Amino acid sequence: MDRTDHAEIPAPEPQEQVVYGRNAVIELLQSKPESVEKIYLQFNTTHPKLKEIIITARRLKIPCGKARMEKLTLIAGTAKNQGVCALLTSVTFYTLDEVLAAPRNSSPLLVVLQGLEDPHNVGAIIRTAEAVAADAVIMIDGKGAPISATVHKASAGALSHMRVCKVKSVVKTLDLLRERGFSVVAADMEAEHNHTDFDWTRPTVLVMGAEGSGLGSETRKRCDQIVRIPMAGCVESLNVSVAAGVMLYEAMRQRLG
């Protein structure tokens, strides 16, 4: 848990929602963890429920910061905050049905993030997806980095315009999308075909695997094609957000062409 100085803690904007109190924050983490942007707790935490909040937040990869009681009182609007406040994200999550019912393109383009851990990568991919007018970015509930202040910043404002979905299962989601006529494509440096050989003009799902571990085996089975990005230098692979950008811009090039 990072130490947050008194001056660095932002007072919540009027439109921001704050949940305070030990039981209320625990319930929030159990029921809607994706809605939590950051948690602030008092210094020198010894209460068992506050320790439970810290452990749960770490498991869910929700950032935490320490704050003095007077700052928690300012954030919560009351001194009866029990030493903990949770700031809620302003992101509205869409269902997959909502996205499919109102596509942005005549030939929809979706991006699936399979458990990316780095919020900078998540934000960068959302930024690129918005730049190429993709229909939505799909994230797996409970897997990878949550939508946080870091994701907001890395997206450079794109998060306010891009539809983001949360789904329970990547496998079931890909099965559904294939039934709806989508082609599923992913990248692997050992693939036979280049990413430019793929027909990006048809309804497409681009799946980006997690940093390090890559695609899951069941996800790979559901890909209609695995492509590679040609590399001429000494490095063997690209950062996942860069790789997503290369492929998404190839999709836009083909579609505009």
PDB file of C-alpha atoms in Angstrom:
ATOM      1  CA  MET A   1       0.000   0.000   0.000  1.00  0.00           C
ATOM      2  CA  ASP A   2       1.474   3.324  -1.000  1.00  0.00           C
ATOM      3  CA  ARG A   3       1.947   6.139   1.453  1.00  0.00           C
ATOM      4  CA  THR A   4      -0.047   9.164   0.340  1.00  0.00           C
ATOM      5  CA  ASP A   5       0.938  12.577   1.660  1.00  0.00           C
ATOM      6  CA  HIS A   6      -1.743  14.903   2.918  1.00  0.00           C
ATOM      7  CA  ALA A   7      -1.342  17.314  -0.027  1.00  0.00           C
ATOM      8  CA  GLU A   8      -1.527  14.599  -2.669  1.00  0.00           C
ATOM      9  CA  ILE A   9      -4.987  13.300  -1.820  1.00  0.00           C
ATOM     10  CA  PRO A  10      -7.557  14.905  -4.102  1.00  0.00           C
ATOM     11  CA  ALA A  11     -10.791  16.133  -2.627  1.00  0.00           C
ATOM     12  CA  PRO A  12     -13.599  14.379  -4.499  1.00  0.00           C
ATOM     13  CA  GLU A  13     -15.311  16.308  -7.267  1.00  0.00           C
ATOM     14  CA  PRO A  14     -19.035  16.911  -6.770  1.00  0.00           C
ATOM     15  CA  GLN A  15     -19.907  14.217  -9.319  1.00  0.00           C
ATOM     16  CA  GLU A  16     -17.691  11.602  -7.660  1.00  0.00           C
ATOM     17  CA  GLN A  17     -19.272   9.041  -5.378  1.00  0.00           C
ATOM     18  CA  VAL A  18     -17.675   8.080  -2.078  1.00  0.00           C
ATOM     19  CA  VAL A  19     -18.421   5.034   0.052  1.00  0.00           C
ATOM     20  CA  TYR A  20     -17.121   5.144   3.602  1.00  0.00           C
ATOM     21  CA  GLY A  21     -17.242   2.900   6.658  1.00  0.00           C
ATOM     22  CA  ARG A  22     -15.660  -0.500   7.187  1.00  0.00           C
ATOM     23  CA  ASN A  23     -18.687  -2.720   6.520  1.00  0.00           C
ATOM     24  CA  ALA A  24     -19.864  -0.614   3.584  1.00  0.00           C
ATOM     25  CA  VAL A  25     -16.489  -0.784   1.828  1.00  0.00           C
ATOM     26  CA  ILE A  26     -16.172  -4.545   2.471  1.00  0.00           C
ATOM     27  CA  GLU A  27     -19.623  -5.076   0.958  1.00  0.00           C
ATOM     28  CA  LEU A  28     -18.677  -2.904  -2.016  1.00  0.00           C
ATOM     29  CA  LEU A  29     -15.520  -4.946  -2.651  1.00  0.00           C
ATOM     30  CA  GLN A  30     -17.561  -8.142  -2.552  1.00  0.00           C
ATOM     31  CA  SER A  31     -20.415  -6.990  -4.760  1.00  0.00           C
ATOM     32  CA  LYS A  32     -19.006  -4.389  -7.210  1.00  0.00           C
ATOM     33  CA  PRO A  33     -15.203  -4.312  -7.072  1.00  0.00           C
ATOM     34  CA  GLU A  34     -15.005  -2.981 -10.638  1.00  0.00           C
ATOM     35  CA  SER A  35     -16.639   0.256  -9.478  1.00  0.00           C
ATOM     36  CA  VAL A  36     -13.835   1.123  -7.021  1.00  0.00           C
ATOM     37  CA  GLU A  37     -11.162   3.477  -8.310  1.00  0.00           C
ATOM     38  CA  LYS A  38      -9.098   3.838  -5.133  1.00  0.00           C
ATOM     39  CA  ILE A  39      -9.347   3.232  -1.381  1.00  0.00           C
ATOM     40  CA  TYR A  40      -7.966   5.526   1.303  1.00  0.00           C
ATOM     41  CA  LEU A  41      -7.318   4.219   4.826  1.00  0.00           C
ATOM     42  CA  GLN A  42      -6.080   5.867   7.999  1.00  0.00           C
ATOM     43  CA  PHE A  43      -2.436   5.676   9.052  1.00  0.00           C
ATOM     44  CA  ASN A  44      -1.306   2.910  11.440  1.00  0.00           C
ATOM     45  CA  THR A  45      -4.225   0.635  10.605  1.00  0.00           C
ATOM     46  CA  THR A  46      -4.782  -2.076  13.238  1.00  0.00           C
ATOM     47  CA  HIS A  47      -8.504  -2.809  13.011  1.00  0.00           C
ATOM     48  CA  PRO A  48      -9.068  -6.337  11.603  1.00  0.00           C
ATOM     49  CA  LYS A  49     -11.719  -5.152   9.127  1.00  0.00           C
ATOM     50  CA  LEU A  50      -9.390  -2.484   7.763  1.00  0.00           C
ATOM     51  CA  LYS A  51      -6.721  -5.135   7.330  1.00  0.00           C
ATOM     52  CA  GLU A  52      -9.307  -7.282   5.527  1.00  0.00           C
ATOM     53  CA  ILE A  53     -10.014  -4.368   3.179  1.00  0.00           C
ATOM     54  CA  ILE A  54      -6.312  -3.968   2.416  1.00  0.00           C
ATOM     55  CA  ILE A  55      -5.879  -7.693   1.688  1.00  0.00           C
ATOM     56  CA  THR A  56      -8.994  -7.822  -0.497  1.00  0.00           C
ATOM     57  CA  ALA A  57      -8.004  -4.675  -2.396  1.00  0.00           C
ATOM     58  CA  ARG A  58      -4.541  -6.073  -3.095  1.00  0.00           C
ATOM     59  CA  ARG A  59      -6.057  -9.317  -4.386  1.00  0.00           C
ATOM     60  CA  LEU A  60      -8.387  -7.346  -6.664  1.00  0.00           C
ATOM     61  CA  LYS A  61      -5.516  -5.030  -7.713  1.00  0.00           C
ATOM     62  CA  ILE A  62      -7.328  -1.942  -6.455  1.00  0.00           C
ATOM     63  CA  PRO A  63      -4.891   0.818  -5.432  1.00  0.00           C
ATOM     64  CA  CYS A  64      -4.849   1.911  -1.778  1.00  0.00           C
ATOM     65  CA  GLY A  65      -3.380   4.943  -0.068  1.00  0.00           C
ATOM     66  CA  LYS A  66      -2.900   6.046   3.537  1.00  0.00           C
ATOM     67  CA  ALA A  67      -4.428   9.284   4.755  1.00  0.00           C
ATOM     68  CA  ARG A  68      -4.805  11.244   7.940  1.00  0.00           C
ATOM     69  CA  MET A  69      -8.218  11.273   9.613  1.00  0.00           C
ATOM     70  CA  GLU A  70      -8.806  14.933   8.798  1.00  0.00           C
ATOM     71  CA  LYS A  71      -8.337  14.185   5.098  1.00  0.00           C
ATOM     72  CA  LEU A  72     -10.640  11.159   5.290  1.00  0.00           C
ATOM     73  CA  THR A  73     -13.215  13.435   6.905  1.00  0.00           C
ATOM     74  CA  LEU A  74     -12.865  15.862   3.997  1.00  0.00           C
ATOM     75  CA  ILE A  75     -13.257  13.083   1.416  1.00  0.00           C
ATOM     76  CA  ALA A  76     -16.218  11.406   3.153  1.00  0.00           C
ATOM     77  CA  GLY A  77     -17.890  14.608   4.287  1.00  0.00           C
ATOM     78  CA  THR A  78     -18.167  13.224   7.802  1.00  0.00           C
ATOM     79  CA  ALA A  79     -15.888  12.300  10.689  1.00  0.00           C
ATOM     80  CA  LYS A  80     -17.822   9.043  11.093  1.00  0.00           C
ATOM     81  CA  ASN A  81     -15.934   7.307   8.284  1.00  0.00           C
ATOM     82  CA  GLN A  82     -14.350   4.573  10.462  1.00  0.00           C
ATOM     83  CA  GLY A  83     -10.964   5.181   8.878  1.00  0.00           C
ATOM     84  CA  VAL A  84     -11.740   4.168   5.299  1.00  0.00           C
ATOM     85  CA  CYS A  85     -13.151   5.788   2.139  1.00  0.00           C
ATOM     86  CA  ALA A  86     -13.568   4.316  -1.339  1.00  0.00           C
ATOM     87  CA  LEU A  87     -13.710   6.523  -4.439  1.00  0.00           C
ATOM     88  CA  LEU A  88     -15.928   5.090  -7.150  1.00  0.00           C
ATOM     89  CA  THR A  89     -15.075   5.203 -10.825  1.00  0.00           C
ATOM     90  CA  SER A  90     -17.245   7.285 -13.115  1.00  0.00           C
ATOM     91  CA  VAL A  91     -17.066   4.716 -15.929  1.00  0.00           C
ATOM     92  CA  THR A  92     -20.330   3.264 -17.173  1.00  0.00           C
ATOM     93  CA  PHE A  93     -19.946  -0.362 -18.207  1.00  0.00           C
ATOM     94  CA  TYR A  94     -22.000  -1.699 -21.103  1.00  0.00           C
ATOM     95  CA  THR A  95     -23.328  -5.188 -21.599  1.00  0.00           C
ATOM     96  CA  LEU A  96     -22.262  -7.104 -24.681  1.00  0.00           C
ATOM     97  CA  ASP A  97     -25.893  -7.169 -25.838  1.00  0.00           C
ATOM     98  CA  GLU A  98     -26.015  -3.361 -25.700  1.00  0.00           C
ATOM     99  CA  VAL A  99     -22.906  -3.078 -27.871  1.00  0.00           C
ATOM    100  CA  LEU A 100     -24.118  -5.614 -30.412  1.00  0.00           C
ATOM    101  CA  ALA A 101     -27.563  -3.994 -30.581  1.00  0.00           C
ATOM    102  CA  ALA A 102     -26.062  -0.603 -31.492  1.00  0.00           C
ATOM    103  CA  PRO A 103     -22.807  -1.164 -33.395  1.00  0.00           C
ATOM    104  CA  ARG A 104     -20.594   1.798 -34.168  1.00  0.00           C
ATOM    105  CA  ASN A 105     -19.584   0.321 -37.539  1.00  0.00           C
ATOM    106  CA  SER A 106     -21.428  -1.633 -40.203  1.00  0.00           C
ATOM    107  CA  SER A 107     -18.707  -4.250 -39.706  1.00  0.00           C
ATOM    108  CA  PRO A 108     -18.091  -4.194 -35.930  1.00  0.00           C
ATOM    109  CA  LEU A 109     -14.584  -4.292 -34.444  1.00  0.00           C
ATOM    110  CA  LEU A 110     -14.204  -5.472 -30.841  1.00  0.00           C
ATOM    111  CA  VAL A 111     -11.103  -5.732 -28.646  1.00  0.00           C
ATOM    112  CA  VAL A 112     -10.911  -8.344 -25.880  1.00  0.00           C
ATOM    113  CA  LEU A 113      -8.327  -7.923 -23.106  1.00  0.00           C
ATOM    114  CA  GLN A 114      -7.632 -11.252 -21.442  1.00  0.00           C
ATOM    115  CA  GLY A 115      -6.408 -10.252 -18.013  1.00  0.00           C
ATOM    116  CA  LEU A 116      -3.878  -7.499 -18.761  1.00  0.00           C
ATOM    117  CA  GLU A 117      -2.157  -6.564 -15.503  1.00  0.00           C
ATOM    118  CA  ASP A 118      -0.591  -3.200 -16.346  1.00  0.00           C
ATOM    119  CA  PRO A 119      -3.114  -0.322 -16.175  1.00  0.00           C
ATOM    120  CA  HIS A 120      -0.906   1.710 -18.528  1.00  0.00           C
ATOM    121  CA  ASN A 121      -1.350  -0.982 -21.189  1.00  0.00           C
ATOM    122  CA  VAL A 122      -5.109  -1.111 -20.607  1.00  0.00           C
ATOM    123  CA  GLY A 123      -5.408   2.664 -20.935  1.00  0.00           C
ATOM    124  CA  ALA A 124      -3.176   2.794 -24.017  1.00  0.00           C
ATOM    125  CA  ILE A 125      -5.221   0.113 -25.799  1.00  0.00           C
ATOM    126  CA  ILE A 126      -8.484   1.894 -24.958  1.00  0.00           C
ATOM    127  CA  ARG A 127      -6.960   5.083 -26.386  1.00  0.00           C
ATOM    128  CA  THR A 128      -6.001   3.360 -29.649  1.00  0.00           C
ATOM    129  CA  ALA A 129      -9.319   1.519 -29.883  1.00  0.00           C
ATOM    130  CA  GLU A 130     -11.140   4.837 -29.675  1.00  0.00           C
ATOM    131  CA  ALA A 131      -8.778   6.388 -32.233  1.00  0.00           C
ATOM    132  CA  VAL A 132      -9.664   3.729 -34.823  1.00  0.00           C
ATOM    133  CA  ALA A 133     -13.391   3.854 -33.929  1.00  0.00           C
ATOM    134  CA  ALA A 134     -13.594   0.324 -32.527  1.00  0.00           C
ATOM    135  CA  ASP A 135     -17.023  -0.630 -31.203  1.00  0.00           C
ATOM    136  CA  ALA A 136     -16.001  -1.676 -27.687  1.00  0.00           C
ATOM    137  CA  VAL A 137     -13.240  -2.939 -25.432  1.00  0.00           C
ATOM    138  CA  ILE A 138     -14.196  -6.091 -23.534  1.00  0.00           C
ATOM    139  CA  MET A 139     -12.585  -6.929 -20.204  1.00  0.00           C
ATOM    140  CA  ILE A 140     -12.880 -10.076 -18.081  1.00  0.00           C
ATOM    141  CA  ASP A 141     -14.555  -9.447 -14.730  1.00  0.00           C
ATOM    142  CA  GLY A 142     -12.144 -10.007 -11.849  1.00  0.00           C
ATOM    143  CA  LYS A 143      -9.124 -10.573 -14.118  1.00  0.00           C
ATOM    144  CA  GLY A 144      -6.338  -8.105 -14.734  1.00  0.00           C
ATOM    145  CA  ALA A 145      -6.087  -4.424 -13.845  1.00  0.00           C
ATOM    146  CA  PRO A 146      -9.332  -2.656 -12.873  1.00  0.00           C
ATOM    147  CA  ILE A 147     -10.410   0.629 -14.403  1.00  0.00           C
ATOM    148  CA  SER A 148      -8.462   3.023 -12.195  1.00  0.00           C
ATOM    149  CA  ALA A 149      -7.153   6.584 -12.233  1.00  0.00           C
ATOM    150  CA  THR A 150      -4.035   5.275 -14.000  1.00  0.00           C
ATOM    151  CA  VAL A 151      -6.153   3.742 -16.766  1.00  0.00           C
ATOM    152  CA  HIS A 152      -8.045   7.035 -17.089  1.00  0.00           C
ATOM    153  CA  LYS A 153      -4.802   8.973 -17.452  1.00  0.00           C
ATOM    154  CA  ALA A 154      -3.206   6.503 -19.894  1.00  0.00           C
ATOM    155  CA  SER A 155      -6.303   6.615 -22.107  1.00  0.00           C
ATOM    156  CA  ALA A 156      -5.876  10.417 -22.460  1.00  0.00           C
ATOM    157  CA  GLY A 157      -9.626  10.977 -22.288  1.00  0.00           C
ATOM    158  CA  ALA A 158     -10.596   8.119 -24.604  1.00  0.00           C
ATOM    159  CA  LEU A 159     -12.232   6.231 -21.742  1.00  0.00           C
ATOM    160  CA  SER A 160     -15.010   8.829 -21.737  1.00  0.00           C
ATOM    161  CA  HIS A 161     -15.902   7.899 -25.332  1.00  0.00           C
ATOM    162  CA  MET A 162     -15.093   4.183 -25.634  1.00  0.00           C
ATOM    163  CA  ARG A 163     -17.683   1.620 -24.609  1.00  0.00           C
ATOM    164  CA  VAL A 164     -16.191  -0.828 -22.107  1.00  0.00           C
ATOM    165  CA  CYS A 165     -17.816  -4.186 -21.351  1.00  0.00           C
ATOM    166  CA  LYS A 166     -17.257  -6.552 -18.458  1.00  0.00           C
ATOM    167  CA  VAL A 167     -17.929 -10.262 -19.108  1.00  0.00           C
ATOM    168  CA  LYS A 168     -17.625 -13.270 -16.811  1.00  0.00           C
ATOM    169  CA  SER A 169     -16.043 -15.708 -19.264  1.00  0.00           C
ATOM    170  CA  VAL A 170     -13.803 -14.993 -22.255  1.00  0.00           C
ATOM    171  CA  VAL A 171     -14.496 -18.478 -23.656  1.00  0.00           C
ATOM    172  CA  LYS A 172     -18.286 -18.121 -23.584  1.00  0.00           C
ATOM    173  CA  THR A 173     -18.019 -14.597 -24.975  1.00  0.00           C
ATOM    174  CA  LEU A 174     -15.901 -15.708 -27.931  1.00  0.00           C
ATOM    175  CA  ASP A 175     -18.258 -18.643 -28.580  1.00  0.00           C
ATOM    176  CA  LEU A 176     -21.196 -16.220 -28.655  1.00  0.00           C
ATOM    177  CA  LEU A 177     -19.443 -13.767 -30.948  1.00  0.00           C
ATOM    178  CA  ARG A 178     -18.412 -16.494 -33.379  1.00  0.00           C
ATOM    179  CA  GLU A 179     -22.050 -17.611 -33.504  1.00  0.00           C
ATOM    180  CA  ARG A 180     -22.930 -13.991 -34.379  1.00  0.00           C
ATOM    181  CA  GLY A 181     -20.575 -14.078 -37.370  1.00  0.00           C
ATOM    182  CA  PHE A 182     -17.422 -12.545 -35.897  1.00  0.00           C
ATOM    183  CA  SER A 183     -13.945 -13.750 -36.812  1.00  0.00           C
ATOM    184  CA  VAL A 184     -11.583 -14.057 -33.846  1.00  0.00           C
ATOM    185  CA  VAL A 185      -7.922 -13.111 -34.356  1.00  0.00           C
ATOM    186  CA  ALA A 186      -4.928 -12.959 -32.021  1.00  0.00           C
ATOM    187  CA  ALA A 187      -1.178 -12.435 -32.353  1.00  0.00           C
ATOM    188  CA  ASP A 188       1.724 -14.801 -31.792  1.00  0.00           C
ATOM    189  CA  MET A 189       5.292 -14.319 -32.980  1.00  0.00           C
ATOM    190  CA  GLU A 190       5.419 -17.965 -34.170  1.00  0.00           C
ATOM    191  CA  ALA A 191       2.351 -17.613 -36.411  1.00  0.00           C
ATOM    192  CA  GLU A 192       2.646 -18.355 -40.137  1.00  0.00           C
ATOM    193  CA  HIS A 193       0.681 -15.390 -41.527  1.00  0.00           C
ATOM    194  CA  ASN A 194       1.365 -11.674 -41.077  1.00  0.00           C
ATOM    195  CA  HIS A 195      -1.279  -9.430 -39.534  1.00  0.00           C
ATOM    196  CA  THR A 196      -1.607  -7.686 -42.905  1.00  0.00           C
ATOM    197  CA  ASP A 197      -2.756 -10.970 -44.508  1.00  0.00           C
ATOM    198  CA  PHE A 198      -5.894 -11.074 -42.354  1.00  0.00           C
ATOM    199  CA  ASP A 199      -9.166  -9.616 -43.675  1.00  0.00           C
ATOM    200  CA  TRP A 200      -9.962  -6.950 -41.089  1.00  0.00           C
ATOM    201  CA  THR A 201     -12.954  -5.623 -43.040  1.00  0.00           C
ATOM    202  CA  ARG A 202     -15.288  -8.314 -41.754  1.00  0.00           C
ATOM    203  CA  PRO A 203     -16.787  -8.304 -38.202  1.00  0.00           C
ATOM    204  CA  THR A 204     -13.709  -8.949 -36.060  1.00  0.00           C
ATOM    205  CA  VAL A 205     -12.718  -9.668 -32.487  1.00  0.00           C
ATOM    206  CA  LEU A 206      -9.081  -8.886 -31.652  1.00  0.00           C
ATOM    207  CA  VAL A 207      -7.947 -10.775 -28.539  1.00  0.00           C
ATOM    208  CA  MET A 208      -4.935  -9.500 -26.607  1.00  0.00           C
ATOM    209  CA  GLY A 209      -3.407 -11.934 -24.114  1.00  0.00           C
ATOM    210  CA  ALA A 210      -1.988 -10.956 -20.753  1.00  0.00           C
ATOM    211  CA  GLU A 211       1.569  -9.693 -20.409  1.00  0.00           C
ATOM    212  CA  GLY A 212       3.923 -12.617 -19.931  1.00  0.00           C
ATOM    213  CA  SER A 213       1.404 -15.487 -19.992  1.00  0.00           C
ATOM    214  CA  GLY A 214      -0.206 -14.550 -23.307  1.00  0.00           C
ATOM    215  CA  LEU A 215      -3.360 -16.266 -24.552  1.00  0.00           C
ATOM    216  CA  GLY A 216      -5.032 -19.021 -22.574  1.00  0.00           C
ATOM    217  CA  SER A 217      -5.230 -22.418 -24.268  1.00  0.00           C
ATOM    218  CA  GLU A 218      -9.042 -22.371 -24.488  1.00  0.00           C
ATOM    219  CA  THR A 219      -8.956 -18.866 -25.934  1.00  0.00           C
ATOM    220  CA  ARG A 220      -6.412 -19.926 -28.547  1.00  0.00           C
ATOM    221  CA  LYS A 221      -8.680 -22.793 -29.639  1.00  0.00           C
ATOM    222  CA  ARG A 222     -11.418 -20.290 -30.408  1.00  0.00           C
ATOM    223  CA  CYS A 223      -9.286 -18.080 -32.647  1.00  0.00           C
ATOM    224  CA  ASP A 224     -10.071 -18.333 -36.342  1.00  0.00           C
ATOM    225  CA  GLN A 225      -6.582 -17.099 -37.140  1.00  0.00           C
ATOM    226  CA  ILE A 226      -3.326 -16.422 -35.291  1.00  0.00           C
ATOM    227  CA  VAL A 227      -1.165 -13.760 -36.938  1.00  0.00           C
ATOM    228  CA  ARG A 228       2.286 -12.357 -36.382  1.00  0.00           C
ATOM    229  CA  ILE A 229       3.677  -8.845 -36.588  1.00  0.00           C
ATOM    230  CA  PRO A 230       6.908  -8.881 -38.644  1.00  0.00           C
ATOM    231  CA  MET A 231      10.012  -7.923 -36.654  1.00  0.00           C
ATOM    232  CA  ALA A 232      13.195  -6.724 -38.399  1.00  0.00           C
ATOM    233  CA  GLY A 233      15.277  -5.797 -35.354  1.00  0.00           C
ATOM    234  CA  CYS A 234      16.834  -7.765 -32.531  1.00  0.00           C
ATOM    235  CA  VAL A 235      13.871  -7.856 -30.150  1.00  0.00           C
ATOM    236  CA  GLU A 236      11.463 -10.764 -30.465  1.00  0.00           C
ATOM    237  CA  SER A 237       8.176  -9.132 -29.544  1.00  0.00           C
ATOM    238  CA  LEU A 238       6.362  -5.863 -28.921  1.00  0.00           C
ATOM    239  CA  ASN A 239       4.695  -4.506 -25.821  1.00  0.00           C
ATOM    240  CA  VAL A 240       1.062  -5.675 -25.788  1.00  0.00           C
ATOM    241  CA  SER A 241      -0.344  -2.144 -26.184  1.00  0.00           C
ATOM    242  CA  VAL A 242       1.988  -1.449 -29.112  1.00  0.00           C
ATOM    243  CA  ALA A 243       1.050  -4.764 -30.747  1.00  0.00           C
ATOM    244  CA  ALA A 244      -2.632  -3.925 -30.339  1.00  0.00           C
ATOM    245  CA  GLY A 245      -2.008  -0.516 -31.930  1.00  0.00           C
ATOM    246  CA  VAL A 246      -0.248  -2.008 -34.946  1.00  0.00           C
ATOM    247  CA  MET A 247      -3.102  -4.425 -35.615  1.00  0.00           C
ATOM    248  CA  LEU A 248      -5.893  -1.946 -34.951  1.00  0.00           C
ATOM    249  CA  TYR A 249      -4.388   0.542 -37.379  1.00  0.00           C
ATOM    250  CA  GLU A 250      -4.084  -2.196 -39.999  1.00  0.00           C
ATOM    251  CA  ALA A 251      -7.792  -2.827 -39.446  1.00  0.00           C
ATOM    252  CA  MET A 252      -8.548   0.859 -39.999  1.00  0.00           C
ATOM    253  CA  ARG A 253      -6.269   1.023 -43.061  1.00  0.00           C
ATOM    254  CA  GLN A 254      -8.121  -1.849 -44.708  1.00  0.00           C
ATOM    255  CA  ARG A 255     -11.526  -0.483 -43.766  1.00  0.00           C
ATOM    256  CA  LEU A 256     -10.776   3.004 -45.049  1.00  0.00           C
ATOM    257  CA  GLY A 257      -9.197   1.581 -48.182  1.00  0.00           C
TER     258      GLY A 257
END
